[in-house]
Amino acid sequence: KQEVTQIPAALSVPEGENLVLNCSFTDSAIYNLQWFRQDPGKGLTSLLLIQSSQREQTSGRLNASLDKSSGRSTLYIAASQPGDSATYLCAAAPHNNNDMRFGAGTRLTVKP
Amino acid sequence: NAGVTQTPKFRILKIGQSMTLQCTQDMNHNYMYWYRQDPGMGLKLIYYSVGAGITDKGEVPNGYNVSRSTTEDFPLRLELAAPSQTSVYFCASTYGGLSEAFFGQGTRLTVV
Protein backbone atom coordinates (compact mmCIF):
# COMPACT_ATOMS: atom_id res chain seq x y z
CA LYS A 1 0.00 0.00 0.00
CA GLN A 2 1.37 3.39 -1.01
CA GLU A 3 2.09 5.75 1.87
CA VAL A 4 2.84 9.40 1.15
CA THR A 5 4.46 11.62 3.76
CA GLN A 6 5.10 15.35 3.74
CA ILE A 7 7.52 16.99 6.12
CA PRO A 8 7.34 19.53 7.65
CA ALA A 9 3.63 19.86 8.41
CA ALA A 10 4.01 23.63 8.61
CA LEU A 11 6.63 26.11 7.47
CA SER A 12 6.94 29.86 7.99
CA VAL A 13 9.43 31.92 5.99
CA PRO A 14 10.07 35.62 5.33
CA GLU A 15 9.14 37.02 1.94
CA GLY A 16 11.81 36.60 -0.73
CA GLU A 17 13.26 33.39 0.63
CA ASN A 18 13.72 30.32 -1.56
CA LEU A 19 12.24 27.18 -0.03
CA VAL A 20 11.86 23.45 -0.57
CA LEU A 21 8.88 21.29 0.34
CA ASN A 22 9.41 17.56 0.67
CA CYS A 23 7.29 14.59 -0.31
CA SER A 24 8.24 10.95 0.20
CA PHE A 25 6.44 7.81 -0.97
CA THR A 26 6.96 4.16 -0.09
CA ASP A 27 6.21 2.45 -3.41
CA SER A 28 8.45 3.58 -6.25
CA ALA A 29 6.17 2.02 -8.90
CA ILE A 30 4.30 5.24 -9.50
CA TYR A 31 2.72 6.45 -12.72
CA ASN A 32 3.00 10.12 -11.94
CA LEU A 33 3.31 12.54 -9.06
CA GLN A 34 1.38 15.78 -8.73
CA TRP A 35 1.82 18.82 -6.55
CA PHE A 36 -1.30 20.73 -5.58
CA ARG A 37 -2.05 24.00 -3.85
CA GLN A 38 -5.02 24.35 -1.50
CA ASP A 39 -6.21 27.68 -0.14
CA PRO A 40 -8.35 27.71 3.03
CA GLY A 41 -11.89 26.55 2.34
CA LYS A 42 -11.11 25.91 -1.32
CA GLY A 43 -10.49 22.98 -3.61
CA LEU A 44 -7.13 21.79 -4.87
CA THR A 45 -5.35 23.34 -7.82
CA SER A 46 -2.80 21.27 -9.70
CA LEU A 47 0.56 23.04 -9.88
CA LEU A 48 2.86 20.52 -11.52
CA LEU A 49 2.55 16.96 -12.75
CA ILE A 50 5.66 14.82 -13.21
CA GLN A 51 5.35 11.61 -15.22
CA SER A 52 7.33 8.61 -13.99
CA SER A 53 9.76 8.95 -16.91
CA GLN A 54 10.54 12.58 -16.08
CA ARG A 55 12.93 13.99 -13.48
CA GLU A 56 11.50 17.47 -13.10
CA GLN A 57 8.91 20.01 -14.20
CA THR A 58 9.00 23.78 -14.01
CA SER A 59 6.31 26.45 -14.01
CA GLY A 60 7.34 30.02 -13.32
CA ARG A 61 8.89 30.20 -9.85
CA LEU A 62 8.03 26.56 -9.14
CA ASN A 63 10.21 23.55 -9.84
CA ALA A 64 9.28 20.01 -8.91
CA SER A 65 11.71 17.11 -9.01
CA LEU A 66 11.14 13.38 -8.84
CA ASP A 67 13.52 10.64 -7.75
CA LYS A 68 11.63 7.35 -7.94
CA SER A 69 14.51 5.23 -6.75
CA SER A 70 14.68 7.07 -3.43
CA GLY A 71 10.92 7.61 -3.20
CA ARG A 72 11.20 11.38 -3.02
CA SER A 73 9.87 14.48 -4.68
CA THR A 74 10.60 18.10 -3.87
CA LEU A 75 8.80 21.32 -4.72
CA TYR A 76 11.13 24.30 -4.93
CA ILE A 77 9.60 27.77 -4.67
CA ALA A 78 11.87 30.64 -5.65
CA ALA A 79 11.59 34.16 -4.25
CA SER A 80 8.56 33.38 -2.11
CA GLN A 81 5.71 35.90 -1.86
CA PRO A 82 2.88 36.33 0.69
CA GLY A 83 0.51 35.14 -2.04
CA ASP A 84 2.25 31.77 -1.95
CA SER A 85 0.80 31.16 1.53
CA ALA A 86 -1.34 28.03 1.26
CA THR A 87 -1.23 24.31 1.93
CA TYR A 88 0.77 22.29 -0.58
CA LEU A 89 -0.09 18.63 -1.13
CA CYS A 90 1.62 15.97 -3.16
CA ALA A 91 -0.10 12.91 -4.58
CA ALA A 92 1.40 9.73 -6.04
CA ALA A 93 -0.58 7.79 -8.63
CA PRO A 94 0.16 4.04 -9.01
CA HIS A 95 -1.21 3.73 -12.56
CA ASN A 96 -3.85 5.48 -14.63
CA ASN A 97 -4.64 7.87 -11.77
CA ASN A 98 -7.13 5.36 -10.35
CA ASP A 99 -5.98 5.78 -6.78
CA MET A 100 -3.89 8.88 -6.15
CA ARG A 101 -2.48 8.74 -2.63
CA PHE A 102 -2.13 12.09 -0.95
CA GLY A 103 0.19 13.37 1.69
CA ALA A 104 -1.28 15.40 4.56
CA GLY A 105 0.25 18.57 3.15
CA THR A 106 2.65 21.31 4.24
CA ARG A 107 1.03 24.54 5.39
CA LEU A 108 3.23 27.37 4.13
CA THR A 109 3.13 30.91 5.51
CA VAL A 110 5.17 33.61 3.80
CA LYS A 111 5.50 36.68 6.01
CA PRO A 112 5.73 40.14 4.43
CA ASN B 1 -15.78 26.77 -18.87
CA ALA B 2 -16.89 25.93 -15.30
CA GLY B 3 -14.57 22.94 -14.70
CA VAL B 4 -15.78 20.75 -11.81
CA THR B 5 -18.87 21.97 -9.96
CA GLN B 6 -20.04 20.57 -6.63
CA THR B 7 -23.29 21.24 -4.82
CA PRO B 8 -24.11 21.97 -2.08
CA LYS B 9 -21.16 23.83 -0.55
CA PHE B 10 -22.32 23.24 3.02
CA ARG B 11 -24.76 20.83 4.62
CA ILE B 12 -25.74 19.73 8.10
CA LEU B 13 -27.35 16.31 8.40
CA LYS B 14 -28.84 14.53 11.34
CA ILE B 15 -27.71 11.00 12.15
CA GLY B 16 -29.56 8.50 9.99
CA GLN B 17 -30.52 10.97 7.25
CA SER B 18 -29.49 10.49 3.65
CA MET B 19 -28.31 12.89 0.98
CA THR B 20 -26.71 13.11 -2.42
CA LEU B 21 -23.67 15.23 -3.16
CA GLN B 22 -23.74 16.42 -6.74
CA CYS B 23 -20.71 16.69 -9.02
CA THR B 24 -20.63 17.68 -12.66
CA GLN B 25 -17.76 18.48 -15.03
CA ASP B 26 -17.82 20.09 -18.45
CA MET B 27 -14.35 19.07 -19.67
CA ASN B 28 -15.39 15.72 -21.19
CA HIS B 29 -13.11 13.93 -18.73
CA ASN B 30 -13.55 10.19 -18.56
CA TYR B 31 -12.16 9.69 -15.05
CA MET B 32 -14.01 11.07 -12.03
CA TYR B 33 -13.31 10.66 -8.32
CA TRP B 34 -14.75 11.33 -4.89
CA TYR B 35 -12.40 12.08 -2.00
CA ARG B 36 -12.91 13.02 1.60
CA GLN B 37 -10.53 15.23 3.56
CA ASP B 38 -10.45 15.13 7.33
CA PRO B 39 -8.66 17.85 9.35
CA GLY B 40 -4.87 17.54 9.15
CA MET B 41 -5.10 14.54 6.88
CA GLY B 42 -4.56 13.92 3.23
CA LEU B 43 -7.40 13.14 0.88
CA LYS B 44 -8.74 9.61 0.83
CA LEU B 45 -10.41 8.07 -2.21
CA ILE B 46 -14.02 6.95 -1.69
CA TYR B 47 -15.07 5.88 -5.20
CA TYR B 48 -13.93 6.48 -8.72
CA SER B 49 -15.22 5.99 -12.24
CA VAL B 50 -13.32 5.49 -15.49
CA GLY B 51 -16.34 6.16 -17.68
CA ALA B 52 -20.13 6.16 -17.86
CA GLY B 53 -21.54 2.99 -16.32
CA ILE B 54 -18.24 1.99 -14.67
CA THR B 55 -17.51 2.62 -11.01
CA ASP B 56 -15.19 1.09 -8.45
CA LYS B 57 -14.39 1.35 -4.76
CA GLY B 58 -11.51 3.35 -3.40
CA GLU B 59 -9.84 3.23 -0.02
CA VAL B 60 -12.85 4.22 2.16
CA PRO B 61 -16.14 3.25 0.40
CA ASN B 62 -18.22 2.08 3.36
CA GLY B 63 -21.38 4.12 3.88
CA TYR B 64 -21.34 5.60 0.38
CA ASN B 65 -22.67 4.76 -3.06
CA VAL B 66 -22.10 6.24 -6.50
CA SER B 67 -23.47 6.06 -10.00
CA ARG B 68 -22.21 7.31 -13.35
CA SER B 69 -24.97 7.42 -15.94
CA THR B 70 -23.36 10.20 -18.01
CA THR B 71 -19.82 11.41 -18.68
CA GLU B 72 -20.58 14.72 -16.97
CA ASP B 73 -22.17 13.67 -13.67
CA PHE B 74 -20.90 11.61 -10.76
CA PRO B 75 -23.17 11.90 -7.70
CA LEU B 76 -22.19 10.53 -4.30
CA ARG B 77 -24.93 9.11 -2.11
CA LEU B 78 -24.71 8.94 1.68
CA GLU B 79 -27.13 6.51 3.26
CA LEU B 80 -27.81 6.57 7.01
CA ALA B 81 -25.42 9.40 7.83
CA ALA B 82 -23.08 8.86 10.78
CA PRO B 83 -20.89 11.36 12.70
CA SER B 84 -17.82 9.64 11.21
CA GLN B 85 -18.90 10.99 7.83
CA THR B 86 -18.38 14.56 8.96
CA SER B 87 -15.74 15.75 6.52
CA VAL B 88 -15.04 17.86 3.47
CA TYR B 89 -15.85 16.04 0.25
CA PHE B 90 -14.09 16.77 -3.02
CA CYS B 91 -14.98 15.65 -6.50
CA ALA B 92 -12.23 15.55 -9.13
CA SER B 93 -11.79 14.62 -12.76
CA THR B 94 -8.95 13.78 -15.11
CA TYR B 95 -8.58 12.88 -18.76
CA GLY B 96 -7.06 9.44 -18.44
CA GLY B 97 -3.92 8.68 -16.51
CA LEU B 98 -1.62 11.30 -17.95
CA SER B 99 -3.41 14.53 -17.19
CA GLU B 100 -3.59 16.82 -14.22
CA ALA B 101 -6.52 16.44 -11.84
CA PHE B 102 -9.16 19.15 -11.59
CA PHE B 103 -11.01 19.53 -8.30
CA GLY B 104 -14.30 21.04 -7.29
CA GLN B 105 -14.57 23.56 -4.45
CA GLY B 106 -15.70 20.95 -1.95
CA THR B 107 -18.77 20.18 0.15
CA ARG B 108 -18.41 20.65 3.89
CA LEU B 109 -20.69 18.10 5.57
CA THR B 110 -21.46 17.95 9.27
CA VAL B 111 -23.43 15.05 10.75
CA VAL B 112 -24.95 15.76 14.17
JSON list of C-alpha atoms in Angstrom, two decimals, chain A residues 1 31-32 34 36 38 41-47 49 51 87 89 93 95-105, chain B residues 31 33 35 37 40-45 48 50 58-59 90 92 94 96-106 108:
[
{"chain": "A", "resi": 1, "resn": "LYS", "atom": "CA", "xyz": [0.00, 0.00, 0.00]},
{"chain": "A", "resi": 31, "resn": "TYR", "atom": "CA", "xyz": [2.72, 6.45, -12.72]},
{"chain": "A", "resi": 32, "resn": "ASN", "atom": "CA", "xyz": [3.00, 10.12, -11.94]},
{"chain": "A", "resi": 34, "resn": "GLN", "atom": "CA", "xyz": [1.38, 15.78, -8.73]},
{"chain": "A", "resi": 36, "resn": "PHE", "atom": "CA", "xyz": [-1.30, 20.73, -5.58]},
{"chain": "A", "resi": 38, "resn": "GLN", "atom": "CA", "xyz": [-5.02, 24.35, -1.50]},
{"chain": "A", "resi": 41, "resn": "GLY", "atom": "CA", "xyz": [-11.89, 26.55, 2.34]},
{"chain": "A", "resi": 42, "resn": "LYS", "atom": "CA", "xyz": [-11.11, 25.91, -1.32]},
{"chain": "A", "resi": 43, "resn": "GLY", "atom": "CA", "xyz": [-10.49, 22.98, -3.61]},
{"chain": "A", "resi": 44, "resn": "LEU", "atom": "CA", "xyz": [-7.13, 21.79, -4.87]},
{"chain": "A", "resi": 45, "resn": "THR", "atom": "CA", "xyz": [-5.35, 23.34, -7.82]},
{"chain": "A", "resi": 46, "resn": "SER", "atom": "CA", "xyz": [-2.80, 21.27, -9.70]},
{"chain": "A", "resi": 47, "resn": "LEU", "atom": "CA", "xyz": [0.56, 23.04, -9.88]},
{"chain": "A", "resi": 49, "resn": "LEU", "atom": "CA", "xyz": [2.55, 16.96, -12.75]},
{"chain": "A", "resi": 51, "resn": "GLN", "atom": "CA", "xyz": [5.35, 11.61, -15.22]},
{"chain": "A", "resi": 87, "resn": "THR", "atom": "CA", "xyz": [-1.23, 24.31, 1.93]},
{"chain": "A", "resi": 89, "resn": "LEU", "atom": "CA", "xyz": [-0.09, 18.63, -1.13]},
{"chain": "A", "resi": 93, "resn": "ALA", "atom": "CA", "xyz": [-0.58, 7.79, -8.63]},
{"chain": "A", "resi": 95, "resn": "HIS", "atom": "CA", "xyz": [-1.21, 3.73, -12.56]},
{"chain": "A", "resi": 96, "resn": "ASN", "atom": "CA", "xyz": [-3.85, 5.48, -14.63]},
{"chain": "A", "resi": 97, "resn": "ASN", "atom": "CA", "xyz": [-4.64, 7.87, -11.77]},
{"chain": "A", "resi": 98, "resn": "ASN", "atom": "CA", "xyz": [-7.13, 5.36, -10.35]},
{"chain": "A", "resi": 99, "resn": "ASP", "atom": "CA", "xyz": [-5.98, 5.78, -6.78]},
{"chain": "A", "resi": 100, "resn": "MET", "atom": "CA", "xyz": [-3.89, 8.88, -6.15]},
{"chain": "A", "resi": 101, "resn": "ARG", "atom": "CA", "xyz": [-2.48, 8.74, -2.63]},
{"chain": "A", "resi": 102, "resn": "PHE", "atom": "CA", "xyz": [-2.13, 12.09, -0.95]},
{"chain": "A", "resi": 103, "resn": "GLY", "atom": "CA", "xyz": [0.19, 13.37, 1.69]},
{"chain": "A", "resi": 104, "resn": "ALA", "atom": "CA", "xyz": [-1.28, 15.40, 4.56]},
{"chain": "A", "resi": 105, "resn": "GLY", "atom": "CA", "xyz": [0.25, 18.57, 3.15]},
{"chain": "B", "resi": 31, "resn": "TYR", "atom": "CA", "xyz": [-12.16, 9.69, -15.05]},
{"chain": "B", "resi": 33, "resn": "TYR", "atom": "CA", "xyz": [-13.31, 10.66, -8.32]},
{"chain": "B", "resi": 35, "resn": "TYR", "atom": "CA", "xyz": [-12.40, 12.08, -2.00]},
{"chain": "B", "resi": 37, "resn": "GLN", "atom": "CA", "xyz": [-10.53, 15.23, 3.56]},
{"chain": "B", "resi": 40, "resn": "GLY", "atom": "CA", "xyz": [-4.87, 17.54, 9.15]},
{"chain": "B", "resi": 41, "resn": "MET", "atom": "CA", "xyz": [-5.10, 14.54, 6.88]},
{"chain": "B", "resi": 42, "resn": "GLY", "atom": "CA", "xyz": [-4.56, 13.92, 3.23]},
{"chain": "B", "resi": 43, "resn": "LEU", "atom": "CA", "xyz": [-7.40, 13.14, 0.88]},
{"chain": "B", "resi": 44, "resn": "LYS", "atom": "CA", "xyz": [-8.74, 9.61, 0.83]},
{"chain": "B", "resi": 45, "resn": "LEU", "atom": "CA", "xyz": [-10.41, 8.07, -2.21]},
{"chain": "B", "resi": 48, "resn": "TYR", "atom": "CA", "xyz": [-13.93, 6.48, -8.72]},
{"chain": "B", "resi": 50, "resn": "VAL", "atom": "CA", "xyz": [-13.32, 5.49, -15.49]},
{"chain": "B", "resi": 58, "resn": "GLY", "atom": "CA", "xyz": [-11.51, 3.35, -3.40]},
{"chain": "B", "resi": 59, "resn": "GLU", "atom": "CA", "xyz": [-9.84, 3.23, -0.02]},
{"chain": "B", "resi": 90, "resn": "PHE", "atom": "CA", "xyz": [-14.09, 16.77, -3.02]},
{"chain": "B", "resi": 92, "resn": "ALA", "atom": "CA", "xyz": [-12.23, 15.55, -9.13]},
{"chain": "B", "resi": 94, "resn": "THR", "atom": "CA", "xyz": [-8.95, 13.78, -15.11]},
{"chain": "B", "resi": 96, "resn": "GLY", "atom": "CA", "xyz": [-7.06, 9.44, -18.44]},
{"chain": "B", "resi": 97, "resn": "GLY", "atom": "CA", "xyz": [-3.92, 8.68, -16.51]},
{"chain": "B", "resi": 98, "resn": "LEU", "atom": "CA", "xyz": [-1.62, 11.30, -17.95]},
{"chain": "B", "resi": 99, "resn": "SER", "atom": "CA", "xyz": [-3.41, 14.53, -17.19]},
{"chain": "B", "resi": 100, "resn": "GLU", "atom": "CA", "xyz": [-3.59, 16.82, -14.22]},
{"chain": "B", "resi": 101, "resn": "ALA", "atom": "CA", "xyz": [-6.52, 16.44, -11.84]},
{"chain": "B", "resi": 102, "resn": "PHE", "atom": "CA", "xyz": [-9.16, 19.15, -11.59]},
{"chain": "B", "resi": 103, "resn": "PHE", "atom": "CA", "xyz": [-11.01, 19.53, -8.30]},
{"chain": "B", "resi": 104, "resn": "GLY", "atom": "CA", "xyz": [-14.30, 21.04, -7.29]},
{"chain": "B", "resi": 105, "resn": "GLN", "atom": "CA", "xyz": [-14.57, 23.56, -4.45]},
{"chain": "B", "resi": 106, "resn": "GLY", "atom": "CA", "xyz": [-15.70, 20.95, -1.95]},
{"chain": "B", "resi": 108, "resn": "ARG", "atom": "CA", "xyz": [-18.41, 20.65, 3.89]}
]
